[in-house]
Amino acid sequence: MFISACILTKNNEDTIGLAISSLKNHVDRVIVVDTGSDDSTVLIASELGAEIHSFSWCDDFSKARNFCLEIVQNDNWVLWLDSDEAFVWSNEVSFRDWLQKKNFNHTDVLMLEVRHIRTGEPKELIALTHAERLFTPKFFRYTGIVHETLSDSSTSDFQKTIQSCPFAWIIHSGYSPEFQEHKHRRNMELLTKELTVTPSNPLTFRYIANEAYNCGDYNESLLNAVKALENIPLTGRYSRAQSYYYSIMSNVQLEKIDAAQSLIQRSVAELPYYSDPYCIAGELCFSQSLWEESLRWFDAWFDSLRKENGFFPDYFISSRKQIYNRRQESYKNLHGNISMKEVKEMNLAILVTYPDLESDWEELVLHIKENLKDINYNIGVWCDKNFPVEQQLKILWKKNKIQPIYEADWQKAALSFTKQNKTDYLWKWEANERLTSEFGVDTFTNFINHFQNEIVINRFSERVGYSWHETRIWDVRHAAYNDSKMEINYLNSGDNYQENMITLEKPLMVPNERQKDHMKRISFFPEFNKMLTNFGCQRYEEVIKQSTSIEDTFWQTSQFFKALAYICLEKIDEAANIVYDMIDSDLTDKDIFDFIYVHSKLAQNVTVDEMKNESIQLLNEVLEANPIIETKHLKILETHWWAQIGELQWQLGDADQAIRSMRQSLEVSSYKNLECAFRLVEIIQAQYKDEGVDKVIRTILSIFQDSPNGKSILGLMFEHLNLQDWALLFKREDITADLEISAVEKDNLVSIILPVYNDTQYLSESIRSILAQSYVNLELIIIDDGSTVDIKQYVDRYKFDSRIKYFRTKENSGIPSALNFGITKATGSIMAWTSADNFTHSKWIEKMVLKLESDPTAVAAYSSYYHVDEDGIIIGTKKELNYKLNGLQNSGPSFFWRTNILRKSGAFDESLFGIEDRDFAIRIALQGKIVYHSEPLYYYRIHEKSLSSKIELGSHGGWNELHGKLKKKWMYLSFV
């Protein structure tokens, strides 16, 4: 099978590149026939590999097109594209394979949907039309000077057969206003000429009506539209529909409302499936406050949109949202708002899409049950061929009456699901999303009455992400939830969110083990979500490669994430270029706040004083001009801006100003910004250490003691500076004292994972320290990582204790692999791990679990620890008081986490041997708070055979290389 594509062009240098590029992967060759360009059109087309031919323009489009057909007459198929269009193919099966499989006849012509996009901002779909674009060239020729018609060329008696293709469409981007005016003049000249050549062709009247209407000559448009209706045969339904549209709308524009309504009645009687007249009628009634009539017409319009109606134009597609709102307003004016009682009695269908990306189905089902308990709902799951449902999941679905729907796309699944369940409202719910807003019958009632179908989607990690509005909930009785086969994403920057909107949140970062699944699905995502997914999968090169235009709605966000991607790849100059370009651009002040903050972080990491001063000035300007600072991509508050100013002032040597700025940061946060507090006392200690410890203490007390909140954290501050006597003086009440260890122990089985490879010297001591714990509800998972010595004989010494579980892998795969294997064998609600050469305090588990349970919002806990020598003698104490989510901070070996958080964070990254614990802690920290226990409870042994000692000597590339790996994944955290 050989497929050619043909493009006629003249002076289209701005659009020809996109047209050719859109065809490259779908056809065997692209033919460009130039009719006299004097710009770069031919050069661009040639560079893109198109086959160039010239045609002397003779004011006849059919002759030019037939010239093309002569070139491709021996090819199997020819696909026509205008030079300001782009071809889109949306099926996983290739265009070529689909054509072969369909086995079309030579009489078949494929009618493709043409989506007309408004140029300028905002870019939006303004109309749908259809055009005959794909056929066998040998059997067809064009007739007509302009708006040419495809006719059969053979002498036989066959008639062309129109076929549809649901997976292909054409994007028409239109012309500039200047070119549009030129095109109109040219078309009107050619149409006038056509009337003299073939006066019996009624389509010419319809084309003149179109041209006249678009130029505001409504009398001329009406005159020709009426002539078209008088002469176009009833079988020409598509052209008659267009003629009805221009005759009705011309009457409306001329304020001949009675005539317009009469034509609407005629159109509806003749073409009941053509939707535009219903909409116009609804709008006319709405403008006259005829609520019952407008409601009836709007409902008829929605019903016509939902039905399979064949080919008809749609000139109101860009207004669907507004018209739906007016339909709601008509209903309210007629009946009042929907009541809470009506909401309780209605039936809601929740359709979960992309089920293979959901990290925890049990938790999702429980989440929906808890939040929607007062509303009638059914849950369906869209399952396409890419998602084989495992037996365990089938059981869960069956138990919870969740219905899988097997369809090629989610829209078909939605249609099937809503029909089966007699649904009132449909809610599209994507995998890994959770409600973060208040929800109940009252809030859902308010949502239906005020927000219709638009909700807020937050995709954030702990500090960075993006928010937008998206169409997710539809009134199935009166709405078409399949708008032109397009995934509906009403992209909004997140500004001006109204209260009481429904908000769903999904994590930005994707665990390693789920990244392949996301990559399989990424082609189905909207462009801005592709970028967020690539960033979340730490595919930073792909983020940078992703093509975006300054005209795209997503432009600002794309630049922000590209800057962060460059930072992670340590291409700081490239990141800085983006940041400077955005700060210097024409964006509003509010739109550049994120870039100003990242600029300050860049300044903090360079030695250029001029840049630091520039950044301080920018930060101060923002603070002076904005009482409330709202950023789009960063979760930062006024306190963080002041802290940044302080940090830069400290680097410039202005200690007094730095301390004042840091104090301002603490005060505006009511002393809750602990990161700033720790940094402030570090600066105070460094500034006044030569004047003695008393000066340091007095300065700290003068800042913190006047505020109750400040006083409450003084103990932490002094402990951070290792001023233990003062730390004890201001020690906060230990909230873990209120917890009953027996109740906590009963509710929480703790799994301790101990990986071992040939390390028997200290193994028994390590095992005994776990079995001797005061906390007895534990299991010790020992993973023999393919050792060449008999580890089991050491473990068997403790076989009297049923809490020990021993597993052996076939070969040595390294600590992260062994830990992941242990996680699959563990059953506890809380987990930790220990090494074969380390040991623990007898109350290690008890105190760490109490610390974790004392804060229900915490996802993990860590403690200080001791360094011990080969004989177990303490040689130092390690305190990591302030866990900084900066891509390098180590939480230390005494680390406990809640098991359920692994579904979101993922397990250990097996590619990061030697530094897997730091990467793991970062991903845990991105899911929630990590709390700290100051008492050292763990003994970390330093000896020549330990992994850390080997790394110090250069094993695995040494610490510098390992830290470099972490930077390439997480360095952006230092900048946000």
Coordinates of C-alpha atoms in Angstrom, one line a residue, residues 443-963:
T443 CA -21.2 20.8 49.1
F444 CA -22.3 18.6 46.1
T445 CA -25.6 20.5 46.0
N446 CA -23.7 23.8 46.0
F447 CA -21.4 22.4 43.3
I448 CA -24.2 21.4 41.0
N449 CA -26.0 24.7 41.4
H450 CA -23.0 26.9 40.9
F451 CA -20.0 25.2 39.3
Q452 CA -21.8 22.7 36.9
N453 CA -18.9 20.4 35.9
E454 CA -15.6 22.1 36.6
I455 CA -13.4 21.0 39.5
V456 CA -9.9 21.8 40.7
I457 CA -7.1 19.3 40.0
N458 CA -3.9 19.7 42.2
R459 CA -0.8 17.8 41.1
F460 CA 1.8 18.6 43.7
S461 CA 4.6 17.0 45.6
E462 CA 5.5 18.4 49.1
R463 CA 6.6 21.8 47.6
V464 CA 6.1 22.0 43.9
G465 CA 3.4 21.2 41.4
Y466 CA 0.5 22.7 39.4
S467 CA -3.2 23.4 39.8
W468 CA -5.8 23.7 37.0
H469 CA -9.5 23.5 36.4
E470 CA -10.8 20.5 34.5
T471 CA -14.2 19.3 33.3
R472 CA -14.9 16.1 35.2
I473 CA -18.6 16.0 36.3
W474 CA -21.4 16.0 33.8
D475 CA -25.2 16.2 34.1
V476 CA -25.8 13.1 31.9
R477 CA -29.4 14.0 31.3
H478 CA -28.5 17.3 29.7
A479 CA -24.8 17.3 28.6
A480 CA -22.6 15.7 26.1
Y481 CA -19.5 14.4 28.0
N482 CA -17.8 13.4 24.7
D483 CA -16.9 16.7 23.1
S484 CA -15.7 15.8 19.6
K485 CA -13.8 12.8 20.8
M486 CA -11.4 15.0 22.7
E487 CA -10.2 14.4 26.2
I488 CA -11.8 17.4 28.0
N489 CA -9.3 19.5 30.0
Y490 CA -10.4 23.0 30.5
L491 CA -6.9 24.3 31.3
N492 CA -6.8 27.1 33.8
S493 CA -3.9 28.4 35.7
G494 CA -5.6 28.0 39.0
D495 CA -6.3 31.6 39.6
N496 CA -9.4 32.9 41.3
Y497 CA -10.6 29.6 42.7
Q498 CA -13.9 30.0 44.3
E499 CA -14.6 28.5 47.6
N500 CA -16.5 25.3 47.9
M501 CA -15.2 23.9 44.6
I502 CA -14.5 20.2 44.5
T503 CA -10.8 19.6 44.6
L504 CA -9.0 16.4 43.7
E505 CA -5.3 15.9 44.3
K506 CA -2.8 13.5 42.8
P507 CA 1.0 13.2 43.5
L508 CA 3.4 14.8 41.2
M509 CA 6.3 12.3 41.8
V510 CA 5.9 8.7 40.5
P511 CA 7.5 5.8 42.3
N512 CA 10.2 3.9 40.3
E513 CA 8.2 0.7 40.1
R514 CA 5.2 2.6 38.6
Q515 CA 7.1 4.7 36.0
K516 CA 6.9 2.1 33.2
D517 CA 3.1 2.0 33.5
H518 CA 2.9 5.8 33.3
M519 CA 5.1 5.8 30.2
K520 CA 2.8 3.3 28.5
R521 CA -0.1 5.7 29.1
I522 CA 1.6 9.0 28.5
S523 CA 0.6 9.3 24.8
F524 CA -3.0 9.6 25.9
F525 CA -2.4 12.5 28.3
P526 CA -2.9 16.2 27.4
E527 CA 0.4 18.0 26.7
F528 CA 0.7 19.8 30.0
N529 CA 0.1 16.5 31.8
K530 CA 2.7 14.8 29.7
M531 CA 5.3 17.3 31.0
L532 CA 4.2 16.8 34.6
T533 CA 4.3 13.1 34.2
N534 CA 7.8 13.2 32.7
F535 CA 8.9 15.4 35.5
G536 CA 7.3 13.1 38.1
C537 CA 9.2 10.1 36.6
Q538 CA 12.4 12.2 36.7
R539 CA 12.8 12.0 32.9
Y540 CA 14.3 15.5 32.9
E541 CA 15.7 15.3 29.4
E542 CA 12.2 14.5 28.1
V543 CA 10.8 17.6 30.0
I544 CA 13.4 19.8 28.2
K545 CA 12.7 18.2 24.8
Q546 CA 9.0 18.7 25.0
S547 CA 7.9 21.2 22.4
T548 CA 5.9 24.2 23.7
S549 CA 5.1 27.5 22.1
I550 CA 4.8 30.9 23.8
E551 CA 1.2 30.9 22.5
D552 CA 0.3 27.8 24.5
T553 CA -1.7 28.2 27.6
F554 CA 0.8 25.9 29.3
W555 CA 3.8 28.0 28.3
Q556 CA 4.6 29.5 31.7
T557 CA 4.3 26.2 33.5
S558 CA 6.4 24.5 30.9
Q559 CA 9.2 27.0 31.3
F560 CA 9.1 26.6 35.1
F561 CA 9.5 22.8 34.9
K562 CA 12.1 23.0 32.2
A563 CA 14.1 25.3 34.5
L564 CA 13.9 22.8 37.3
A565 CA 14.8 20.0 34.9
Y566 CA 18.0 21.9 33.8
I567 CA 18.8 22.4 37.5
C568 CA 18.7 18.6 38.1
L569 CA 20.9 18.0 35.1
E570 CA 23.3 20.6 36.6
K571 CA 22.9 22.8 33.6
I572 CA 22.6 25.9 35.7
D573 CA 23.3 28.4 33.0
E574 CA 20.4 27.1 30.9
A575 CA 18.1 27.2 33.9
A576 CA 19.2 30.8 34.6
N577 CA 18.5 31.8 31.0
I578 CA 14.9 30.6 31.4
V579 CA 14.5 32.3 34.7
Y580 CA 15.8 35.7 33.4
D581 CA 13.7 35.4 30.2
M582 CA 10.6 34.9 32.2
I583 CA 11.3 37.7 34.7
D584 CA 11.9 40.0 31.8
S585 CA 8.9 38.9 29.8
D586 CA 5.5 40.6 29.6
L587 CA 3.9 38.3 32.2
T588 CA 2.0 39.8 35.1
D589 CA 3.8 40.3 38.3
K590 CA 1.9 37.4 39.8
D591 CA 3.0 35.1 37.0
I592 CA 6.7 35.6 37.7
F593 CA 6.7 35.1 41.4
D594 CA 7.8 31.5 41.0
F595 CA 10.7 32.5 38.8
I596 CA 11.8 35.3 41.2
Y597 CA 12.0 32.8 44.0
V598 CA 14.0 30.3 41.9
H599 CA 16.2 33.2 40.9
S600 CA 17.0 33.8 44.6
K601 CA 17.9 30.1 45.0
L602 CA 20.2 30.3 41.9
A603 CA 21.8 33.4 43.4
Q604 CA 22.3 31.6 46.7
N605 CA 24.3 28.9 44.8
V606 CA 26.7 31.1 42.9
T607 CA 29.5 33.4 44.0
V608 CA 28.3 36.4 42.1
D609 CA 27.5 39.2 44.6
E610 CA 25.8 41.3 41.9
M611 CA 23.3 38.5 41.4
K612 CA 22.7 38.2 45.1
N613 CA 22.0 41.9 45.4
E614 CA 19.7 41.8 42.4
S615 CA 17.8 39.0 43.9
I616 CA 17.4 40.7 47.3
Q617 CA 16.0 43.7 45.4
L618 CA 13.5 41.5 43.5
L619 CA 12.3 39.8 46.6
N620 CA 11.9 43.0 48.5
E621 CA 9.9 44.5 45.6
V622 CA 7.5 41.6 45.7
L623 CA 7.0 41.8 49.5
E624 CA 6.4 45.6 49.3
A625 CA 3.9 45.4 46.5
N626 CA 1.9 42.3 47.6
P627 CA 0.3 41.9 51.0
I628 CA -0.5 38.3 50.0
I629 CA 1.9 36.4 47.8
E630 CA 0.3 33.7 45.7
T631 CA 2.5 31.5 43.6
K632 CA 1.3 29.0 41.0
H633 CA 3.9 26.2 41.2
L634 CA 5.5 26.5 44.6
K635 CA 4.0 26.0 48.0
I636 CA 5.8 29.0 49.6
L637 CA 4.6 31.7 51.9
E638 CA 5.8 35.2 53.0
T639 CA 8.0 33.6 55.6
H640 CA 10.0 31.8 52.9
W641 CA 10.6 35.1 51.1
W642 CA 12.0 36.7 54.2
A643 CA 14.2 33.7 54.9
Q644 CA 15.6 33.8 51.4
I645 CA 16.4 37.5 51.8
G646 CA 18.2 36.7 55.1
E647 CA 20.2 33.9 53.6
L648 CA 21.4 36.1 50.7
Q649 CA 22.3 38.9 53.2
W650 CA 24.3 36.5 55.3
Q651 CA 26.2 35.4 52.2
L652 CA 27.0 39.0 51.4
G653 CA 28.4 39.4 54.9
D654 CA 25.6 41.6 56.3
A655 CA 24.9 39.6 59.4
D656 CA 22.8 42.1 61.3
Q657 CA 20.4 42.5 58.3
A658 CA 20.4 38.7 57.8
I659 CA 19.3 38.2 61.4
R660 CA 16.6 40.9 61.2
S661 CA 15.2 39.3 58.0
M662 CA 15.3 35.8 59.5
R663 CA 13.5 37.1 62.5
Q664 CA 10.9 38.8 60.3
S665 CA 10.4 35.4 58.6
L666 CA 9.8 33.7 62.0
E667 CA 7.4 36.4 63.1
V668 CA 5.2 36.3 60.0
S669 CA 5.0 32.5 60.4
S670 CA 4.1 32.8 64.1
Y671 CA 7.4 30.9 64.8
K672 CA 6.2 27.9 62.9
N673 CA 8.8 27.9 60.2
L674 CA 11.2 25.5 61.9
E675 CA 13.6 25.4 59.0
C676 CA 14.1 29.1 59.3
A677 CA 14.4 28.9 63.1
F678 CA 17.2 26.3 62.8
R679 CA 19.0 28.4 60.2
L680 CA 18.6 31.6 62.3
V681 CA 20.3 30.1 65.4
E682 CA 23.1 28.7 63.2
I683 CA 23.7 32.2 61.9
I684 CA 23.6 33.7 65.4
Q685 CA 26.1 31.1 66.6
A686 CA 28.4 31.8 63.7
Q687 CA 28.2 35.6 64.1
Y688 CA 28.7 35.7 67.9
K689 CA 30.9 32.7 68.7
D690 CA 34.0 34.8 69.2
E691 CA 32.1 36.9 71.8
G692 CA 31.3 33.8 73.8
V693 CA 28.4 31.4 74.3
D694 CA 26.6 33.8 76.6
K695 CA 26.2 36.3 73.8
V696 CA 24.8 33.6 71.6
I697 CA 22.3 32.5 74.3
R698 CA 21.2 36.1 75.1
T699 CA 20.6 36.8 71.4
I700 CA 18.5 33.7 70.9
L701 CA 16.5 34.4 74.0
S702 CA 15.8 37.9 72.9
I703 CA 14.3 36.7 69.6
F704 CA 12.4 33.6 70.8
Q705 CA 11.3 34.2 74.4
D706 CA 8.8 37.0 73.8
S707 CA 6.5 34.8 71.8
P708 CA 4.7 31.7 73.3
N709 CA 5.3 29.8 70.1
G710 CA 8.9 30.9 69.9
K711 CA 9.4 29.9 73.5
S712 CA 7.9 26.5 72.8
I713 CA 10.7 25.7 70.3
L714 CA 13.6 27.1 72.3
G715 CA 14.5 23.6 73.5
L716 CA 14.9 22.4 69.9
M717 CA 17.0 25.4 69.1
F718 CA 19.5 24.9 72.0
E719 CA 19.6 21.2 71.3
H720 CA 20.4 21.9 67.7
L721 CA 23.4 24.0 68.9
N722 CA 24.4 21.2 71.3
L723 CA 23.7 23.5 74.3
Q724 CA 22.2 20.6 76.4
D725 CA 21.8 22.4 79.7
W726 CA 19.7 25.1 78.0
A727 CA 17.9 22.6 75.9
L728 CA 16.8 20.8 79.1
L729 CA 15.6 24.0 80.6
F730 CA 13.2 24.7 77.7
K731 CA 12.5 21.0 76.9
R732 CA 8.9 20.6 75.6
E733 CA 6.5 18.2 77.2
D734 CA 7.0 14.8 75.6
I735 CA 3.6 14.1 74.0
T736 CA 4.5 10.4 73.7
A737 CA 4.0 10.1 77.5
D738 CA 0.3 10.3 76.9
L739 CA 0.3 7.2 74.7
E740 CA -0.2 3.8 76.2
I741 CA 2.5 1.5 74.9
S742 CA 0.3 -1.6 75.3
A743 CA -2.5 -0.1 73.1
V744 CA 0.1 1.1 70.5
E745 CA 1.8 -2.2 70.5
K746 CA -1.4 -4.1 70.1
D747 CA -2.4 -2.0 67.1
N748 CA 1.0 -2.0 65.3
L749 CA 3.0 -5.0 64.2
V750 CA 6.5 -3.7 63.4
S751 CA 8.5 -5.3 60.6
I752 CA 12.3 -5.0 60.9
I753 CA 14.1 -6.0 57.8
L754 CA 17.7 -7.2 58.1
P755 CA 19.6 -7.9 54.9
V756 CA 22.9 -9.8 55.1
Y757 CA 25.5 -10.9 52.7
N758 CA 28.4 -13.0 54.1
D759 CA 28.6 -10.7 57.2
T760 CA 28.6 -13.0 60.1
Q761 CA 31.1 -11.3 62.5
Y762 CA 28.4 -9.1 64.1
L763 CA 25.2 -10.8 62.9
S764 CA 24.3 -12.5 66.2
E765 CA 24.7 -9.2 68.1
S766 CA 22.4 -7.5 65.6
I767 CA 19.7 -10.2 65.8
R768 CA 19.9 -10.3 69.7
S769 CA 19.4 -6.5 69.9
I770 CA 16.1 -6.9 68.0
L771 CA 14.8 -9.9 69.9
A772 CA 15.6 -8.1 73.2
Q773 CA 13.4 -5.1 72.4
S774 CA 11.0 -3.9 75.0
Y775 CA 8.4 -3.8 72.2
V776 CA 7.5 -7.4 71.5
N777 CA 4.9 -7.2 68.7
L778 CA 7.5 -7.4 65.9
E779 CA 8.8 -9.6 63.2
L780 CA 12.4 -9.8 62.1
I781 CA 12.7 -10.4 58.4
I782 CA 16.2 -11.7 57.6
I783 CA 17.1 -11.7 53.9
D784 CA 20.1 -13.8 53.1
D785 CA 21.2 -12.0 49.9
G786 CA 22.8 -15.0 48.1
S787 CA 25.6 -15.3 50.6
T788 CA 28.4 -17.8 49.9
V789 CA 28.6 -18.7 53.6
D790 CA 25.9 -20.5 55.7
I791 CA 23.9 -17.6 57.1
K792 CA 21.1 -20.0 58.1
Q793 CA 23.1 -21.7 60.8
Y794 CA 23.5 -18.4 62.6
V795 CA 19.7 -17.7 62.2
D796 CA 18.8 -21.2 63.4
R797 CA 20.4 -20.4 66.8
Y798 CA 17.2 -18.3 67.4
K799 CA 14.6 -20.6 65.9
F800 CA 12.9 -20.8 69.2
D801 CA 11.6 -17.3 68.5
S802 CA 8.8 -17.5 66.0
R803 CA 9.1 -13.8 65.2
I804 CA 12.1 -14.5 63.0
K805 CA 11.4 -15.1 59.3
Y806 CA 14.3 -16.2 57.1
F807 CA 14.5 -16.0 53.3
R808 CA 17.3 -16.6 50.9
T809 CA 17.7 -15.1 47.4
K810 CA 19.3 -17.2 44.7
E811 CA 22.1 -14.6 44.0
N812 CA 23.5 -11.5 45.5
S813 CA 21.7 -8.4 44.2
G814 CA 22.7 -5.8 46.7
I815 CA 21.1 -4.1 49.7
P816 CA 18.3 -2.2 48.0
S817 CA 17.2 -5.3 46.2
A818 CA 17.3 -7.3 49.4
L819 CA 15.3 -4.6 51.2
N820 CA 12.7 -4.6 48.5
F821 CA 12.4 -8.4 48.8
G822 CA 12.0 -8.0 52.5
I823 CA 9.3 -5.5 52.1
T824 CA 7.3 -8.0 50.0
K825 CA 7.6 -10.5 52.9
A826 CA 6.8 -8.1 55.7
T827 CA 3.3 -7.8 57.2
G828 CA 3.7 -5.0 59.7
S829 CA 1.9 -1.6 59.7
I830 CA 5.2 0.0 60.5
M831 CA 8.6 -0.9 59.0
A832 CA 12.3 -0.2 59.6
W833 CA 15.6 -1.9 58.6
T834 CA 18.9 -2.6 60.3
S835 CA 22.2 -3.9 59.2
A836 CA 24.1 -7.1 60.1
D837 CA 26.9 -5.1 61.7
N838 CA 24.8 -2.6 63.8
F839 CA 22.8 -3.0 66.9
T840 CA 20.1 -1.1 68.8
H841 CA 19.0 0.3 72.1
S842 CA 16.5 -2.0 73.9
K843 CA 13.8 0.6 73.6
W844 CA 14.6 1.5 70.0
I845 CA 11.3 0.2 68.6
E846 CA 9.2 1.3 71.5
K847 CA 10.3 4.9 71.4
M848 CA 10.3 5.2 67.7
V849 CA 6.8 3.8 67.3
L850 CA 5.5 6.1 70.1
K851 CA 7.1 9.0 68.4
L852 CA 5.5 8.1 65.1
E853 CA 2.1 7.4 66.7
S854 CA 2.2 10.7 68.6
D855 CA 1.6 12.5 65.4
P856 CA -1.1 10.9 63.1
T857 CA -0.1 13.2 60.3
A858 CA 3.5 11.9 60.3
V859 CA 4.5 9.3 57.7
A860 CA 8.0 8.5 59.2
A861 CA 10.2 9.1 62.2
Y862 CA 14.0 9.2 62.7
S863 CA 16.3 9.6 65.6
S864 CA 19.8 10.5 66.5
Y865 CA 22.3 7.7 66.6
Y866 CA 25.8 6.7 67.9
H867 CA 28.9 5.9 66.0
V868 CA 30.7 3.0 67.6
D869 CA 34.0 1.3 66.8
E870 CA 34.6 -2.4 66.0
D871 CA 34.2 -3.2 69.7
G872 CA 30.9 -1.4 70.0
I873 CA 32.4 1.5 72.0
I874 CA 30.8 4.9 71.3
I875 CA 33.1 7.3 69.5
G876 CA 30.6 9.9 68.5
T877 CA 27.0 11.1 68.3
K878 CA 25.1 12.0 65.1
K879 CA 22.3 14.4 65.3
E880 CA 20.3 15.2 62.1
L881 CA 17.8 17.5 63.9
N882 CA 16.4 19.3 60.9
Y883 CA 15.5 17.0 58.0
K884 CA 16.0 19.2 55.0
L885 CA 14.3 18.0 51.8
N886 CA 17.1 19.2 49.6
G887 CA 18.1 16.1 47.7
L888 CA 21.1 15.2 49.9
Q889 CA 20.1 15.1 53.5
N890 CA 20.4 11.7 55.2
S891 CA 17.8 10.7 57.7
G892 CA 20.3 8.2 59.2
P893 CA 20.0 4.5 59.9
S894 CA 17.4 4.9 62.6
F895 CA 14.4 5.4 60.3
F896 CA 10.8 4.1 60.7
W897 CA 8.0 4.5 58.2
R898 CA 4.3 3.6 57.8
T899 CA 3.9 0.7 55.5
N900 CA 0.9 2.2 53.6
I901 CA 3.0 5.2 52.5
L902 CA 5.1 2.8 50.3
R903 CA 2.2 2.6 47.8
K904 CA 2.7 6.3 47.0
S905 CA 6.5 6.7 47.6
G906 CA 7.6 3.4 46.2
A907 CA 10.3 1.1 47.6
F908 CA 14.1 1.4 47.4
D909 CA 15.7 2.4 44.1
E910 CA 17.9 -0.6 43.2
S911 CA 20.0 1.5 40.8
L912 CA 21.2 3.7 43.7
F913 CA 23.3 1.1 45.6
G914 CA 25.1 2.8 48.5
I915 CA 22.9 5.8 48.7
E916 CA 19.5 4.1 48.4
D917 CA 18.5 5.1 51.9
R918 CA 18.8 8.8 51.2
D919 CA 16.8 8.5 48.0
F920 CA 14.2 6.4 49.9
A921 CA 13.9 9.1 52.7
I922 CA 13.4 11.8 50.1
R923 CA 10.5 10.0 48.5
I924 CA 8.9 9.3 51.9
A925 CA 9.3 13.0 52.8
L926 CA 7.5 14.0 49.6
Q927 CA 4.4 12.2 50.9
G928 CA 4.2 13.8 54.3
K929 CA 5.9 14.9 57.6
I930 CA 8.9 13.2 59.1
V931 CA 9.2 13.6 62.9
Y932 CA 12.4 13.6 64.9
H933 CA 13.3 11.8 68.2
S934 CA 16.4 13.5 69.7
E935 CA 17.6 10.6 71.9
P936 CA 20.2 8.4 70.2
L937 CA 18.8 4.9 70.0
Y938 CA 20.9 3.2 67.3
Y939 CA 24.5 2.1 67.2
Y940 CA 26.1 2.5 63.8
R941 CA 29.4 0.5 63.6
I942 CA 32.4 2.0 61.9
H943 CA 34.9 -0.6 60.7
E944 CA 37.0 -1.3 57.7
K945 CA 34.6 -3.8 56.1
S946 CA 31.5 -1.6 56.4
L947 CA 29.9 -0.2 53.3
S948 CA 30.4 3.4 54.4
S949 CA 34.1 2.8 54.9
K950 CA 34.5 1.2 51.5
I951 CA 32.7 4.1 49.9
E952 CA 35.0 6.5 51.7
L953 CA 37.9 4.7 50.0
G954 CA 36.3 5.1 46.6
S955 CA 34.1 2.0 46.3
H956 CA 31.0 2.5 44.0
G957 CA 32.6 5.8 42.8
G958 CA 32.9 7.3 46.3
W959 CA 30.5 9.7 48.0
N960 CA 31.0 12.4 45.3
E961 CA 29.7 10.1 42.5
L962 CA 26.9 8.8 44.6
H963 CA 25.8 12.3 45.7

